[in-house]
Structures are given as structure tokens and as C-alpha cells.
XYZ file of C-alpha atoms in Angstrom:
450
model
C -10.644 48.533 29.901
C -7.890 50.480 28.566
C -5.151 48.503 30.173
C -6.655 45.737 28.321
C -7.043 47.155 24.835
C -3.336 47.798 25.279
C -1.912 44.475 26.407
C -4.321 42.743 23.110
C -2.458 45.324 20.900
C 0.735 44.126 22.144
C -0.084 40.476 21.172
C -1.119 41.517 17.997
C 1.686 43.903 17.335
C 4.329 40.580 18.179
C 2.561 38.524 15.559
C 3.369 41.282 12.794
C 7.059 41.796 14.499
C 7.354 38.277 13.802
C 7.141 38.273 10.056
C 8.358 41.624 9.118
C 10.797 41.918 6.362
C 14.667 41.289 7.418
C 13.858 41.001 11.015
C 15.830 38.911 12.959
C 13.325 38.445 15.641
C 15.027 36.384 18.801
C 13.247 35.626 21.925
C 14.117 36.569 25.057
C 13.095 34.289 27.812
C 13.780 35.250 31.588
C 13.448 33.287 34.905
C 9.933 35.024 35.722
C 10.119 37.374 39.346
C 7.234 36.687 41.933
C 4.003 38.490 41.029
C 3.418 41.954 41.860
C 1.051 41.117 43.825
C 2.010 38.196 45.977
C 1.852 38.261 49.663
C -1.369 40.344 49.612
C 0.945 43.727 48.024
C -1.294 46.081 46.287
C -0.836 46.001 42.119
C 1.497 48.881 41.650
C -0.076 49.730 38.249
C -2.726 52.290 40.024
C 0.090 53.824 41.743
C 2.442 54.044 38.777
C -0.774 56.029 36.538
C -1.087 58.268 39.937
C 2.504 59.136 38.889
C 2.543 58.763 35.197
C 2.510 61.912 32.640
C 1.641 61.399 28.864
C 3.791 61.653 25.905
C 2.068 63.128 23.148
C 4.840 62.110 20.992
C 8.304 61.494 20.581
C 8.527 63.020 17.243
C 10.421 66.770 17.398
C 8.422 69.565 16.182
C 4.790 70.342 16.619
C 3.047 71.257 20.133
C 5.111 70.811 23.548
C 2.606 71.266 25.989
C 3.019 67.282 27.136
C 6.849 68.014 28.526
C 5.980 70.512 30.458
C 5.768 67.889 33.397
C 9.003 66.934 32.341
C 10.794 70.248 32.196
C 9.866 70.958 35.986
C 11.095 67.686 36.658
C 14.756 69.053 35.271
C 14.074 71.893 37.286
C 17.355 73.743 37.584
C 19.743 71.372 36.582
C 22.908 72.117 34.287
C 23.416 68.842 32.736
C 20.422 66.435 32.232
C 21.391 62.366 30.978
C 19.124 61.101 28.574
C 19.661 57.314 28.084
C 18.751 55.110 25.924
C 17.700 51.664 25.993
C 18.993 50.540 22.740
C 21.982 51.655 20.992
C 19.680 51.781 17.861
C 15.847 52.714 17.547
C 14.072 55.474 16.068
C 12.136 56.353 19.136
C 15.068 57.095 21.372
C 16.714 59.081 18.684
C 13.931 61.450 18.038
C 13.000 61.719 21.459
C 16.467 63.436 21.862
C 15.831 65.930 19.244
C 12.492 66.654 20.785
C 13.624 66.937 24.038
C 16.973 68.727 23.045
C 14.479 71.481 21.200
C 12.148 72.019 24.205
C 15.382 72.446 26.725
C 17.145 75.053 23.897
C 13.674 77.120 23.476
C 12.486 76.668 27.281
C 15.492 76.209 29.218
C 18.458 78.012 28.175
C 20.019 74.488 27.456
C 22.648 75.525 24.623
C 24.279 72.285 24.019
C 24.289 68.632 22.835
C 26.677 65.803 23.919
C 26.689 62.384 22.639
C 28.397 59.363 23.546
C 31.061 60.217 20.497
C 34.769 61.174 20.410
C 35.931 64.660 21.491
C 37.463 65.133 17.977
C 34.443 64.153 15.921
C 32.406 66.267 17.895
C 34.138 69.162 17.571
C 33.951 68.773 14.000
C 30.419 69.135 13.707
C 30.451 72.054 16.373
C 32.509 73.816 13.512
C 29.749 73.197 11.418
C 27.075 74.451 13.147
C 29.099 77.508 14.260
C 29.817 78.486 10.555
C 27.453 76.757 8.404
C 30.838 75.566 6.181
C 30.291 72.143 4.637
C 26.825 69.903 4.635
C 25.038 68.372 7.448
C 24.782 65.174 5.482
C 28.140 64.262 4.380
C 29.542 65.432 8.187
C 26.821 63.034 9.914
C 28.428 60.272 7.407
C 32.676 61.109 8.393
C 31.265 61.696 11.949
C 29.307 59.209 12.934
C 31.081 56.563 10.600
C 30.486 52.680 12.069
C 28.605 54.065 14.746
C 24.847 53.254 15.254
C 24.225 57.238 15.061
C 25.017 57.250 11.390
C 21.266 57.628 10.980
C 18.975 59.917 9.570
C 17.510 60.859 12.788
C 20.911 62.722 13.769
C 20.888 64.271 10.400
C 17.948 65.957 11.268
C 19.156 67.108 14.795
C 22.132 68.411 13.044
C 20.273 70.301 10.519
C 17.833 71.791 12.878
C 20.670 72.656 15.348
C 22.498 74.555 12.465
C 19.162 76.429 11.275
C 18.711 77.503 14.824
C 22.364 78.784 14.840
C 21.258 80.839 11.603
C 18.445 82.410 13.259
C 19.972 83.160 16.689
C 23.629 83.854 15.883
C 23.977 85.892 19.667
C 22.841 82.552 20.796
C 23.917 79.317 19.487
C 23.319 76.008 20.349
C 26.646 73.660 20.460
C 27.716 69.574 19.803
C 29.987 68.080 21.663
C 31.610 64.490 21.834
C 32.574 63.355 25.598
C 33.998 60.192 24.329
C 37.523 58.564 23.363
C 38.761 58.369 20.180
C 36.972 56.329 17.672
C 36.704 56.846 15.058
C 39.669 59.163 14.663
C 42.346 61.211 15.823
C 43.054 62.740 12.361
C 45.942 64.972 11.548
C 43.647 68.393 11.849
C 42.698 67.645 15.386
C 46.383 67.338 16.400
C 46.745 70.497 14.530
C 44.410 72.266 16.900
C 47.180 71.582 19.413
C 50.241 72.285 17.461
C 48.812 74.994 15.856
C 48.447 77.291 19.512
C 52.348 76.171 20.180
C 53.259 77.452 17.575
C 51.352 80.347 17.413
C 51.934 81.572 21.051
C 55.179 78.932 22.294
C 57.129 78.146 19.379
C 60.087 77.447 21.014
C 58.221 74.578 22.519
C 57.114 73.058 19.342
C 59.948 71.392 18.350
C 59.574 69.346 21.492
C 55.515 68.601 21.219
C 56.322 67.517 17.205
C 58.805 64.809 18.827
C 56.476 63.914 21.429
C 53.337 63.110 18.905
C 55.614 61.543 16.476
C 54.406 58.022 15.946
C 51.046 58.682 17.115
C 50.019 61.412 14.724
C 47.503 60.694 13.273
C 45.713 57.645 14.417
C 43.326 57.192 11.095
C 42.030 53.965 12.687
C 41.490 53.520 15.775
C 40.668 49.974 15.777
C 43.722 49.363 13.080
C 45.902 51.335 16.136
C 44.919 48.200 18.536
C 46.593 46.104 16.032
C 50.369 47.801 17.358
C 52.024 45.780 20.014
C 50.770 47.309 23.626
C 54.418 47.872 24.269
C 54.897 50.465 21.653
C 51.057 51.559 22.360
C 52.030 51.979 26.186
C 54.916 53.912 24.822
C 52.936 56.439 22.637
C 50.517 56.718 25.588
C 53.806 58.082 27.620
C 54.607 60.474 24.877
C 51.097 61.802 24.830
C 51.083 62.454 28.811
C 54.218 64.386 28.430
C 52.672 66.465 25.155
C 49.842 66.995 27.576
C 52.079 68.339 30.477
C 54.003 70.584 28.247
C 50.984 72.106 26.828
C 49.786 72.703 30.269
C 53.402 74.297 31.339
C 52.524 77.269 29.182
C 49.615 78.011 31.023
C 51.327 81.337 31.597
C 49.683 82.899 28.324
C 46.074 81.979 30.071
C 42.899 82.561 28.023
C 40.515 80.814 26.053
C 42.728 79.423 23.236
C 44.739 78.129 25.799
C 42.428 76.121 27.967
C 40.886 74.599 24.373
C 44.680 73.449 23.357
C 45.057 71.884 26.755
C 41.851 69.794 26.598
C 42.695 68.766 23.088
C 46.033 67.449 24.315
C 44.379 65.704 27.111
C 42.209 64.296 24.896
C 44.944 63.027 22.727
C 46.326 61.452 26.188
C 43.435 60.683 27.193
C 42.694 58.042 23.785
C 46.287 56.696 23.955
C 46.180 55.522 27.251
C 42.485 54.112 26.028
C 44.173 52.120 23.812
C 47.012 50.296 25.792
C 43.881 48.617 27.625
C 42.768 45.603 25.871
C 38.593 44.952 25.808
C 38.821 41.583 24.403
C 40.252 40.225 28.408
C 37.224 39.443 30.833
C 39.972 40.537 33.487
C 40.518 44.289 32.525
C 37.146 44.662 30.781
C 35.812 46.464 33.863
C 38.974 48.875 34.321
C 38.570 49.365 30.711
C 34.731 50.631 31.069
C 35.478 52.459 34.042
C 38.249 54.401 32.522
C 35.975 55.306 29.675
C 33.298 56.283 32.135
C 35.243 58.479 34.470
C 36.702 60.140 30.846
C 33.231 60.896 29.551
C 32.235 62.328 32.830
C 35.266 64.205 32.992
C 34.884 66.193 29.320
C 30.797 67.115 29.769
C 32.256 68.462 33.404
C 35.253 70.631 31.966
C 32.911 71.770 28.960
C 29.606 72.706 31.628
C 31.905 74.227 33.404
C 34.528 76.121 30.669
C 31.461 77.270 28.696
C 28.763 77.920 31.449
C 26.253 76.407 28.902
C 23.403 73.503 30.259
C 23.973 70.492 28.173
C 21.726 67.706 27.134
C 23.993 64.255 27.405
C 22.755 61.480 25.293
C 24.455 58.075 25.958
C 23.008 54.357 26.363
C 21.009 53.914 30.135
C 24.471 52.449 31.110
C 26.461 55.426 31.471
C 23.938 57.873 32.350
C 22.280 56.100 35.186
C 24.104 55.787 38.643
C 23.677 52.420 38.298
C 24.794 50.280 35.328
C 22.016 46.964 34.565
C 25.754 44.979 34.805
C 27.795 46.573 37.637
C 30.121 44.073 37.143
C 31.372 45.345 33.703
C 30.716 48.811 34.723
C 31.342 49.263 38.062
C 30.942 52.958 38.158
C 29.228 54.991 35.671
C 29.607 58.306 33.768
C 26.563 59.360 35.874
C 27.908 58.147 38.800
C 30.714 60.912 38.763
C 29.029 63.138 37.373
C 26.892 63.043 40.215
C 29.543 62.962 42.562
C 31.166 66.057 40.727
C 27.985 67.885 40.361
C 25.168 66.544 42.836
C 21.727 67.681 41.684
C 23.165 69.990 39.186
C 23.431 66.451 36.988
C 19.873 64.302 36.587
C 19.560 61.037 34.677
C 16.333 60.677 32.556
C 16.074 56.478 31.526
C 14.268 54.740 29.112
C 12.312 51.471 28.559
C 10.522 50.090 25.887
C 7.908 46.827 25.945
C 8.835 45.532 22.420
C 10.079 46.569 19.001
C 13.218 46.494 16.746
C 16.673 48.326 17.349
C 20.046 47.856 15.559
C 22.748 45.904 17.301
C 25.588 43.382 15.743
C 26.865 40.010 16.834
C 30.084 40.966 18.378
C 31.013 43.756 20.427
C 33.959 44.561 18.010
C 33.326 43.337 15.019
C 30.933 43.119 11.782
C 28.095 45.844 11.222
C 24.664 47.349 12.418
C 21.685 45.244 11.543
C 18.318 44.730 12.697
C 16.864 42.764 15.937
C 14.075 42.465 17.327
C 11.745 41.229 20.612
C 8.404 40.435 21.758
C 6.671 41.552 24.538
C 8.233 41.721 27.292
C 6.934 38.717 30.295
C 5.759 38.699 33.802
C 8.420 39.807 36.010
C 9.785 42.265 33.536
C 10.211 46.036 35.136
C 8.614 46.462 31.379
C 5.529 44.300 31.351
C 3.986 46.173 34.491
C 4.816 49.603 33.448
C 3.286 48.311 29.855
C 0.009 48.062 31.553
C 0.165 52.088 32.591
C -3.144 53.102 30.664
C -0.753 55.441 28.466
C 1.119 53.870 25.748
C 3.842 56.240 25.926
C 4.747 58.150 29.148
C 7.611 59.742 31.786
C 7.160 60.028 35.468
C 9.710 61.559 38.581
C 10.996 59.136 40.102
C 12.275 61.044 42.684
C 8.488 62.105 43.873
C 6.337 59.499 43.400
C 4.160 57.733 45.668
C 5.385 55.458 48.438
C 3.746 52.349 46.967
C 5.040 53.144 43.113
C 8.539 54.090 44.540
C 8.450 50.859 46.199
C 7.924 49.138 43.320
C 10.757 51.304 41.489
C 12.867 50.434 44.431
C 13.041 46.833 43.348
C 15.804 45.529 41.249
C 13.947 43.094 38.106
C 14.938 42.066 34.879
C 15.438 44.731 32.818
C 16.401 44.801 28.736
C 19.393 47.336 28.317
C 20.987 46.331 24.695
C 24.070 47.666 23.472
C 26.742 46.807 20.869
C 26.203 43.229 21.287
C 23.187 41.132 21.002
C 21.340 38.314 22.318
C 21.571 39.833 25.315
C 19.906 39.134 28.519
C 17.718 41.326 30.397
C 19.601 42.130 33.874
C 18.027 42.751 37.402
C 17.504 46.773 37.855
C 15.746 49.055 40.267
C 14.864 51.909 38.436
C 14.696 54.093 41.663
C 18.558 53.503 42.046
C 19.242 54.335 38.507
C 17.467 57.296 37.238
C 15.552 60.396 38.787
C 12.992 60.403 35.670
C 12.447 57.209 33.735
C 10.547 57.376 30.048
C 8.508 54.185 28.965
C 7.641 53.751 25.488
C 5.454 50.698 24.360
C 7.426 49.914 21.237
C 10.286 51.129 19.304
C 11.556 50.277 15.603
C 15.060 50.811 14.476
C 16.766 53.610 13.515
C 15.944 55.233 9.558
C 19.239 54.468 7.362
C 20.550 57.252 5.877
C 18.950 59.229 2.977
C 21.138 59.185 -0.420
């Protein structure tokens, strides 16, 4: 009876979807899978709800008695993936903060990675480390032209620097594992030049030569606009900058190990950019570059600082498995579970229906407002939309035969990220994720307060 109340409210809920204000509501039609119950197999619902835990809420704040399932799920490991299955809804967002507050409070978790440049992220580590500046107009040179320049990460970022001024023997951190955009500004280079000169200035000179031409890169996307021969040649330049730096590892220490990262950043971004996204050919040596990057920053910083981090990123890079393995052949989960092994668990999320932001070309033009019905028969979604809870996580890993049977099996799946229409791809949720979260509907992402 309650598995049908819920599937009527889903009807009805489409029907107001339909006509809300500034919606750009677009179907999304799939060739329908076999029934889950052809052949004679058992309906997995029963078994799914056997497995199934449920979420109070995925608003922060307030009583976390409901993810106390979830934090033995995480058990002991130092860096947990929480994906996302849209680039752009409220839901996802908050559920980050709420989860990010229960790991910091419950689980000596201590910091908070997003799918954001190294730089940026470090900028709004100095904020929380020293309370200089506002939350507000950070989030905004941060987050610029990204769909995390939302209010939702304004309030992450103000409750991660109130924590900071109530624990200051034990602060929580930000980090960015990803390349570049929207800015290499001068300051960040300075972080490098700045420990030459300090402790190697005979070598500065040299590293000044190297970065000249490249420093700064205001623009990333204005950078792509160089021919890739001079690009490829700046990306040379950087490598070397990098393998000076790391020639004076003799003066060891913190301050050194930090310079050397931030010049294999720097390297890191240039050689980014000689790779062009816009060929169908080197699109998937592009991703998997970017990947193996991101995996290779939350590794250096888990294991520099010693601190358990919370990775949020789209289901594509923190799953093992990417919903198109064609474009992204190996994951940011991937090796980080090959670098870490059960030290690293991926959490995944689906939703039935609901709005998220998402733009019309990968590229180009800005954030606005999509949205889709419920999902249809032979949808991983429309079964696990029938779970009795409307909103709920379950292990993977440890449920029943029959449900992790029916996890086992790759369906159409809808993953959307920069770009949309997009298609719902086949997935087995077993092969992706250790934990997966469903939530019956999302709504976009809050805009920005004044």
C-alpha cells in the first residue's frame, strides 16, 4: 500500500514538474529492459527494502541518528566518494554538507574535496584557516561558471569556517583535486616563486624564465584560444619549472613538498590544455588524463596531511565504473582504488525525477534549469522508486544475493553532466559503487543570495 501511495505521488508530482515556472521540462524516453520479473525471477523490490536504510533528510543540521547505518558502512576508510547524479540539484548539494558534518563530528574526517581546481581550492582553505575575507564573495571568485556557484556551498563554507572558529586545534580543510579552471592567477604562481626565492634564490632567475608566457593564465578557456604549438611549448616549460622545484628537495620539509605540488599543478594544467576536448578522437585521453590527475592530488593530500577526506565529484569519477566507459575509460575512483584499495569507497546517487541545472553545450553558454519525469520500466530508478522509503542508502557490498543480483545488472541509468539532453546509459550499480543513495526527486540548485 505504501509502494503505491508513492508511485501515485510520482504521477502527480510530473504533472506539476510539467508546468512549473522556467522549466525546461524534456522527456527522456529509453528502449524499455525486460521486466524484473520475467522468466519466473522474484521482484527484487522485497529484497532491495530487506537492504534499504531511511534517510530522514538530506538537509544538514538537526538529528543524525538515520546515518548511522551509513557511517558503519564507511567503516574505516580514509577517503569516501560521494557522487552525484546531476551536476546541479539541491538535494545532492546538501546531502554533502550533511554528510560532510556527520564524518567531521563522528569520524575524524577533517577535509572536503570537490571536483574544482587545486588553486581555487586552496583559496578558500586560506579562508577557512584564517577567517580573512567573506564566505560569500570567495564562493562567487571560486566557484565562478561552475554549477557550485550556489548557495548550498555558501553554506558548507560558512559552517566549515565556524567550525574552524570553535575548534582551532582541529580544523576542518577544502581542497580542489581538479585542473585549472577557472584560474591560474598570478598569486598561485607566487606560492611557487615565493619558496625559491625564499630558500633557492639562485634558482629563481631560472623558474621566472621558465613560467614566462604562462604566468598567469586569467582564462583558462581564453588560454585554449593560443595555437597548441605554443601551448605544447608552455606545457614543456612548466615540466621543467616542476623538475627544478623538485631538484631542491635538499631543504625537505613542509614548505617544500607544498611548492612542489603547486608546480606540478601548474604542469599538471598546461599539459591539460595542449589536449583539445572538442575531437571525438582524444576526448577519452583527455578525460582520462583529468581522471588519473584528480586521483592523483586527493592521494598526495590523504597522504601529505594524514587527514580522511570527503570527495565530492559527479557519479562519473567517483564510481569504478563510468555510465560511458567509452569517454571515460578509467575513472578517478578507479585509481584511487587501485592506489588505495578499501581505504577509498564510492557512495552513488540516483534520483526518480526532478530538476537540476545543466547547459546546451559542454563548453559553452550558462547554467539553466532542466528537468524530467519519472523515470520508466527498465530504469535502475523506477524499481528502486518503488522501495517503500522515499529517500534511502543501502551497502551494496552486503546485501542480499537476490538484491545484489539485481544491482549486478547493467540498465539504463540517468547520469547528467555539463551537457544536456542526455541519455540514460546501461549501469550496474554493483560494479560502480559500494553504497548507492536513492532519492525520489531532486530540484535544482538555490542561486546565490545578493
Amino acid at each position: 500500500m505504501v509502494r503505491r501511495r508513492k508511485r501515485i505521488s510520482r504521477r502527480g508530482l510530473l504533472g506539476t514538474a510539467a508546468v512549473a515556472m522556467g522549466a525546461v521540462l524534456v522527456p527522456v524516453v529509453v528502449q524499455a529492459a525486460s521486466a524484473d520479473t520475467a522468466g519466473g525471477k522474484q521482484n527484487p523490490v522485497r529484497a532491495l527494502e530487506q537492504a534499504a536504510h531511511p534517510l530522514r533528510s538530506t538537509e544538514p543540521g538537526g538529528n543524525t541518528a538515520d546515518l548511522r547505518a551509513l557511517g558503519s558502512m564507511i567503516g574505516d576508510a580514509k577517503v569516501v566518494g560521494l557522487g552525484e547524479a546531476t551536476h546541479g540539484s539541491h538535494e545532492f548539494f546538501t546531502m554533502k554538507e550533511r554528510l560532510f558534518r556527520y564524518l567531521v563530528e563522528e569520524k575524524g574526517f577533517t577535509t572536503f574535496a570537490l571536483e574544482m581546481s587545486w588553486s581555487a581550492g586552496l583559496q578558500i582553505d586560506d579562508y577557512l584557516q584564517t577567517g580573512k575575507g567573506d564566505a560569500r564573495t570567495l564562493a562567487k571568485q571560486a566557484l565562478a561558471n561552475s554549477p557550485w556557484d550556489r548557495e548550498e556551498f555558501v553554506s558548507l563554507i560558512e559552517w566549515m569556517r565556524a567550525y574552524n572558529s570553535h575548534h582551532p586545534g582541529r580544523t576542518v580543510h577544502f581542497m580542489g583535486d581538479d585542473i585549472g579552471a577557472p584560474a591560474l592567477n598570478d598569486e598561485f604562481f607566487g606560492r611557487v616563486t615565493g619558496y625559491v626565492q625564499q630558500h633557492h634564490p639562485e634558482a629563481l632567475p631560472r623558474l621566472n624564465e621558465l613560467y614566462t608566457g604562462l604566468r598567469p593564465i586569467d582564462d583558462v578557456f581564453g588560454y585554449l584560444g593560443k595555437p597548441i604549438a605554443e601551448r605544447q611549448q608552455l606545457a614543456a616549460k612548466a615540466q621543467q619549472a616542476l623538475e627544478l622545484v623538485g631538484s631542491l628537495k635538499g631543504s625537505g620539509g613542509d614548505a617544500f613538498d607544498w611548492a612542489e605540488q603547486n608546480a606540478r599543478s601548474i604542469a599538471q594544467t598546461a599539459k591539460f590544455l595542449t589536449m583539445n576536448p572538442n575531437d571525438p578522437k582524444t576526448l577519452p585521453s583527455f578525460e582520462r588524463f583529468r581522471d588519473e590527475v584528480m586521483a592523483q592530488n586527493v592521494s598526495w593530500w590523504q597522504q601529505h596531511t594524514g587527514r580522511k577526506i570527503l570527495l565530492s565529484a559527479h557519479n562519473d569519477h567517483v564510481g569504478y565504473v563510468a555510465s560511458d566507459p567509452e569517454t571515460y575509460a578509467t575513472t578517478q575512483g578507479a585509481f584511487l582504488r587501485d592506489t588505495m584499495g578499501t581505504n577509498y569507497l564510492p557512495i552513488g546517487f540516483t534520483f526518480d525525477q526532478g530538476s537540476f541545472l545543466s547547459k546546451d553545450a559542454a563548453l559553452g553558454g550558462g547554467w539553466k534549469r532542466f528537468t524530467v519525469g519519472a523515470a520508466g520500466p527498465g530504469r535502475n530508478e523506477y524499481t528502486l522508486d518503488q522501495v517503500r522509503y522515499r529517500n534511502f542508502y543501502l551497502d551494496v557490498r552486503n546485501a542480499s544475493a537476490p538484491a545484489r543480483a539485481w544491482l549486478s545488472v547493467a540498465r539504463p541509468t540517468l547520469n547528467v553532466g555539463t551537457q544536456f539532453p542526455e541519455k540514460p546509459r546501461d549501469v550496474a550499480i554493483a560494479t560502480s559503487f559500494d553504497v548507492l543513495v536513492h532519492l525520489h526527486e531532486v530540484r535544482e540548485a538555490d542561486k546565490p543570495k545578493p
